[in-house]
Every structure is written in C-alpha cells, then in structure tokens.
C-alpha cells in the first residue's frame, strides 16, 4: 500500500481513542463537496508514503497511540489493504476503517476475519439522490444498501455519517434517509463546510433546521450532529 499523508495524532477521528490517521490515495466517487479532492486526484509522482515508512512510524508510536484510522480517498480500492490491516493489528493497534461502502465484498472480508474494530461509512444521501451526491451517474445503490445492512448486522462498532448540503439534499432526501437509518446504532449528520478546493456555490443546512425537521416528522434519537 501507499499513502498520501499521515496525521500523526488525533483525538477526533477515532471515537474515544488516541490515534493517528492514514490517508490513502484515489476514490471511485466524485462527491461535489469532497474535502479531500487533492488526495483523490493526485498522481503517483506526488510524493506518496510507502507502507514500510508507515510501519516504521507506527513502531515509534506504540506507547503513544491506541489506534490507527485508515481513511482516504477510498481505502478499499487498495489491493493490499487486508494484509496491511492484519499487519498493524499484529502490532497491537486497534483499527478504524473509513469507507464509502461501495466495496461490500472487502468489507465482508475484514469483518469476517475480525480485522477492524470500528467502521465509519459515509452515506451520501437517499438512494434516489445517490448519483447526484456521489458524482457517479450509473451508481449501483444496491451495493450501498448491502454494505449498510452488513455493517449494521455485524458485531463491529460502527457509525454512519452524512454531510448535508442545501443545494444537494432536499427535505425529502433527508427524511427518506432518516427513515431508512432509523434502526442503526449511530448516524452522524455533518454541516457542510466549504473546502479550499471547492469552487461550486454550495452551502450548509444548519443543524438547528435539521433537528427541527427530524423531530417534527420522525421520532427517534439515534442521530447526532457534528
């Protein structure tokens, strides 16, 4: 595996753990609001970090951090991901995997092999609007649905999260998704924050409005805002 960057210390990326975050290159989605567009479009010549360098770094952090968050980009595109996770688990680290959920078979593999301690899956929108929010015109939403059900029914700690954008998410989208996510353990909704690379006229949906919308139509409490 290769990586585009390392955040050497974080208290935010892995809930309740001191961790570092590894950013893998490339992605199969092109979300209009992506905060890591520079990572997913970078070339191999951009100065990637080797797996060996990451392992060497982690050896120096054994007494300082508890976990490793593998993010991106989309990590499940990397052919060596399963072996890499097994390697850092053998070093004694817990692993959190961030994913868009499109590679259901790989998620099933790491869950069955008990390789990950926590999975955070981005759920882009209601299934009807997934193509718009993922930037993939011919997206197979059944793969998204399958990954949600797989993670929800696993014994792995997890969360689902959605970045909400006024120009991309209608009230119907939000309510449809909320209804589908009614029985998951945790669904995080995030206000859109304009990344430096974004030139589109996009704006957030305030959390106050979202809370009012959800509490008015759907009576459940497994969602949080951040």
Short mmCIF file of C-alpha atoms in Angstrom, two decimals:
data_model
loop_
_atom_site.label_atom_id
_atom_site.label_comp_id
_atom_site.label_asym_id
_atom_site.label_seq_id
_atom_site.Cartn_x
_atom_site.Cartn_y
_atom_site.Cartn_z
CA UNK A 1 0.00 0.00 0.00
CA UNK A 2 0.92 3.64 -0.39
CA UNK A 3 -0.48 6.69 1.35
CA UNK A 4 -0.91 10.36 0.59
CA UNK A 5 -0.42 11.56 4.14
CA UNK A 6 -0.34 10.88 7.87
CA UNK A 7 -1.96 12.82 10.67
CA UNK A 8 0.33 11.75 13.47
CA UNK A 9 -2.02 12.46 16.35
CA UNK A 10 -5.78 12.86 16.60
CA UNK A 11 -8.40 12.79 19.33
CA UNK A 12 -11.28 13.24 16.86
CA UNK A 13 -11.00 10.67 14.06
CA UNK A 14 -11.37 7.53 16.20
CA UNK A 15 -14.06 7.91 18.90
CA UNK A 16 -12.71 7.53 22.45
CA UNK A 17 -9.20 6.63 21.27
CA UNK A 18 -5.90 8.38 20.81
CA UNK A 19 -4.98 7.61 17.22
CA UNK A 20 -3.22 8.56 14.04
CA UNK A 21 -4.90 8.80 10.64
CA UNK A 22 -3.57 7.45 7.35
CA UNK A 23 -4.90 8.89 4.09
CA UNK A 24 -4.99 6.54 1.11
CA UNK A 25 -5.00 7.91 -2.47
CA UNK A 26 -7.74 7.74 -5.13
CA UNK A 27 -11.50 7.26 -4.89
CA UNK A 28 -14.27 5.80 -7.03
CA UNK A 29 -16.67 8.63 -6.11
CA UNK A 30 -16.54 12.28 -7.13
CA UNK A 31 -18.66 13.97 -4.48
CA UNK A 32 -19.11 17.68 -5.31
CA UNK A 33 -18.40 18.67 -1.69
CA UNK A 34 -15.32 16.47 -1.12
CA UNK A 35 -12.84 17.81 1.43
CA UNK A 36 -10.02 15.61 0.17
CA UNK A 37 -10.23 16.25 -3.57
CA UNK A 38 -6.48 16.85 -3.72
CA UNK A 39 -5.85 13.34 -2.42
CA UNK A 40 -8.17 11.52 -4.79
CA UNK A 41 -6.89 13.24 -7.92
CA UNK A 42 -3.17 13.21 -7.13
CA UNK A 43 -0.72 11.37 -9.35
CA UNK A 44 1.65 8.60 -8.16
CA UNK A 45 4.50 11.05 -8.63
CA UNK A 46 3.11 13.42 -6.00
CA UNK A 47 5.24 12.04 -3.17
CA UNK A 48 3.38 9.12 -1.68
CA UNK A 49 4.37 7.45 1.59
CA UNK A 50 5.29 3.78 1.43
CA UNK A 51 3.85 1.04 3.60
CA UNK A 52 7.31 0.43 5.03
CA UNK A 53 7.59 4.06 6.11
CA UNK A 54 4.18 3.85 7.79
CA UNK A 55 5.16 0.69 9.67
CA UNK A 56 8.39 2.33 10.81
CA UNK A 57 6.42 5.34 12.04
CA UNK A 58 3.93 3.14 13.91
CA UNK A 59 6.76 1.31 15.68
CA UNK A 60 7.73 4.63 17.27
CA UNK A 61 4.13 5.26 18.42
CA UNK A 62 3.31 2.00 20.23
CA UNK A 63 3.19 3.65 23.66
CA UNK A 64 1.65 6.90 22.44
CA UNK A 65 -1.43 5.92 20.43
CA UNK A 66 -4.07 3.20 20.70
CA UNK A 67 -5.49 3.09 17.22
CA UNK A 68 -4.99 3.71 13.53
CA UNK A 69 -7.69 5.29 11.39
CA UNK A 70 -7.42 4.36 7.71
CA UNK A 71 -9.14 6.99 5.61
CA UNK A 72 -8.84 8.49 2.16
CA UNK A 73 -9.75 8.76 -0.61
CA UNK A 74 -11.30 5.32 -0.51
CA UNK A 75 -9.09 2.73 1.28
CA UNK A 76 -10.96 -0.30 -0.05
CA UNK A 77 -9.57 0.39 -3.54
CA UNK A 78 -6.11 -0.60 -2.30
CA UNK A 79 -5.26 -4.22 -3.12
CA UNK A 80 -3.01 -4.63 -0.10
CA UNK A 81 -5.47 -3.25 2.44
CA UNK A 82 -6.45 -6.53 4.14
CA UNK A 83 -2.84 -7.63 4.63
CA UNK A 84 -1.87 -4.17 5.84
CA UNK A 85 -4.65 -4.10 8.43
CA UNK A 86 -3.63 -7.56 9.65
CA UNK A 87 -0.06 -6.32 9.97
CA UNK A 88 -0.90 -3.32 12.12
CA UNK A 89 -3.34 -5.34 14.20
CA UNK A 90 -0.46 -7.74 14.93
CA UNK A 91 1.48 -4.71 16.18
CA UNK A 92 -1.20 -4.20 18.82
CA UNK A 93 -3.14 -1.29 17.33
CA UNK A 94 -6.88 -1.07 17.01
CA UNK A 95 -8.12 -0.18 13.51
CA UNK A 96 -10.88 2.13 12.36
CA UNK A 97 -11.78 2.00 8.67
CA UNK A 98 -13.43 4.90 6.86
CA UNK A 99 -15.24 3.90 3.67
CA UNK A 100 -17.91 4.90 1.16
CA UNK A 101 -19.27 1.34 1.32
CA UNK A 102 -19.08 0.55 -2.38
CA UNK A 103 -16.78 -2.47 -1.94
CA UNK A 104 -19.14 -4.72 0.01
CA UNK A 105 -17.09 -7.89 -0.53
CA UNK A 106 -13.97 -6.40 1.03
CA UNK A 107 -15.95 -5.10 3.99
CA UNK A 108 -17.39 -8.56 4.46
CA UNK A 109 -13.86 -10.00 4.36
CA UNK A 110 -12.39 -7.73 7.05
CA UNK A 111 -15.47 -8.19 9.25
CA UNK A 112 -15.40 -11.99 8.97
CA UNK A 113 -11.66 -12.02 9.71
CA UNK A 114 -12.19 -9.76 12.73
CA UNK A 115 -9.61 -7.29 11.44
CA UNK A 116 -11.36 -3.99 12.15
CA UNK A 117 -12.55 -2.59 15.46
CA UNK A 118 -14.64 0.26 14.08
CA UNK A 119 -16.16 1.13 10.70
CA UNK A 120 -17.34 4.60 9.67
CA UNK A 121 -19.32 4.54 6.43
CA UNK A 122 -20.28 7.69 4.57
CA UNK A 123 -23.88 7.51 3.39
CA UNK A 124 -24.21 10.24 0.80
CA UNK A 125 -27.96 10.74 0.53
CA UNK A 126 -31.26 8.98 -0.02
CA UNK A 127 -30.95 6.19 -2.57
CA UNK A 128 -32.93 8.26 -5.08
CA UNK A 129 -30.31 11.04 -4.98
CA UNK A 130 -27.17 8.94 -4.58
CA UNK A 131 -25.91 9.57 -8.11
CA UNK A 132 -26.08 13.34 -7.61
CA UNK A 133 -24.26 13.32 -4.28
CA UNK A 134 -21.64 10.70 -5.18
CA UNK A 135 -20.85 12.14 -8.60
CA UNK A 136 -21.34 8.69 -10.19
CA UNK A 137 -24.11 8.66 -12.77
CA UNK A 138 -24.57 4.88 -13.02
CA UNK A 139 -24.02 4.05 -9.36
CA UNK A 140 -25.38 0.72 -8.10
CA UNK A 141 -27.21 1.74 -4.93
CA UNK A 142 -27.83 -1.90 -4.00
CA UNK A 143 -24.13 -2.13 -3.15
CA UNK A 144 -24.59 0.78 -0.75
CA UNK A 145 -27.68 -0.82 0.76
CA UNK A 146 -25.87 -4.16 1.15
CA UNK A 147 -22.93 -2.54 2.94
CA UNK A 148 -25.22 -0.68 5.33
CA UNK A 149 -27.02 -3.91 6.23
CA UNK A 150 -23.74 -5.82 6.52
CA UNK A 151 -22.23 -3.29 8.91
CA UNK A 152 -25.45 -2.81 10.87
CA UNK A 153 -25.77 -6.54 11.50
CA UNK A 154 -22.11 -7.15 12.31
CA UNK A 155 -20.54 -7.23 15.77
CA UNK A 156 -18.16 -4.41 14.85
CA UNK A 157 -18.62 -0.96 16.37
CA UNK A 158 -19.75 1.44 13.66
CA UNK A 159 -21.26 4.71 12.64
CA UNK A 160 -22.88 6.04 9.50
CA UNK A 161 -22.37 9.68 8.59
CA UNK A 162 -23.82 12.11 6.08
CA UNK A 163 -22.60 15.54 5.03
CA UNK A 164 -25.66 17.62 4.22
CA UNK A 165 -25.60 20.34 1.57
CA UNK A 166 -28.51 22.68 0.89
CA UNK A 167 -28.11 22.50 -2.90
CA UNK A 168 -27.88 18.69 -2.97
CA UNK A 169 -30.19 17.42 -0.21
CA UNK A 170 -33.91 18.16 -0.21
CA UNK A 171 -36.09 17.72 2.87
CA UNK A 172 -37.49 14.59 1.21
CA UNK A 173 -33.95 13.21 0.81
CA UNK A 174 -33.19 13.83 4.46
CA UNK A 175 -36.43 12.30 5.72
CA UNK A 176 -36.15 9.29 3.42
CA UNK A 177 -32.62 8.61 4.59
CA UNK A 178 -33.53 9.19 8.22
CA UNK A 179 -36.35 6.71 7.96
CA UNK A 180 -34.01 4.11 6.49
CA UNK A 181 -31.39 4.77 9.20
CA UNK A 182 -33.97 4.52 11.97
CA UNK A 183 -32.62 1.25 13.37
CA UNK A 184 -28.87 1.78 13.05
CA UNK A 185 -26.72 2.27 16.13
CA UNK A 186 -25.44 5.74 15.24
CA UNK A 187 -25.99 8.17 12.39
CA UNK A 188 -23.95 11.38 12.35
CA UNK A 189 -25.06 14.35 10.30
CA UNK A 190 -22.49 16.95 9.41
CA UNK A 191 -22.95 20.51 8.27
CA UNK A 192 -21.13 21.12 5.00
CA UNK A 193 -18.01 23.26 5.33
CA UNK A 194 -16.59 24.65 2.11
CA UNK A 195 -13.17 23.09 1.39
CA UNK A 196 -10.48 25.24 -0.27
CA UNK A 197 -10.70 23.15 -3.44
CA UNK A 198 -14.46 23.65 -3.91
CA UNK A 199 -15.48 26.29 -6.46
CA UNK A 200 -19.18 25.36 -6.53
CA UNK A 201 -21.82 27.58 -4.87
CA UNK A 202 -22.66 25.12 -2.09
CA UNK A 203 -23.90 25.93 1.41
CA UNK A 204 -24.68 24.08 4.66
CA UNK A 205 -28.01 23.09 6.09
CA UNK A 206 -27.93 24.44 9.67
CA UNK A 207 -28.14 21.78 12.37
CA UNK A 208 -30.94 23.74 14.07
CA UNK A 209 -33.09 23.34 10.96
CA UNK A 210 -32.21 19.63 10.65
CA UNK A 211 -33.15 18.94 14.25
CA UNK A 212 -36.47 20.70 13.79
CA UNK A 213 -37.18 18.78 10.58
CA UNK A 214 -36.32 15.38 12.02
CA UNK A 215 -38.03 15.87 15.36
CA UNK A 216 -41.20 17.02 13.64
CA UNK A 217 -41.57 14.00 11.37
CA UNK A 218 -39.52 11.17 12.83
CA UNK A 219 -39.48 10.21 16.50
CA UNK A 220 -36.11 8.59 17.10
CA UNK A 221 -32.85 9.61 18.77
CA UNK A 222 -30.00 7.64 17.19
CA UNK A 223 -28.69 10.63 15.25
CA UNK A 224 -26.16 13.26 16.29
CA UNK A 225 -24.79 16.42 14.68
CA UNK A 226 -21.16 17.38 14.30
#
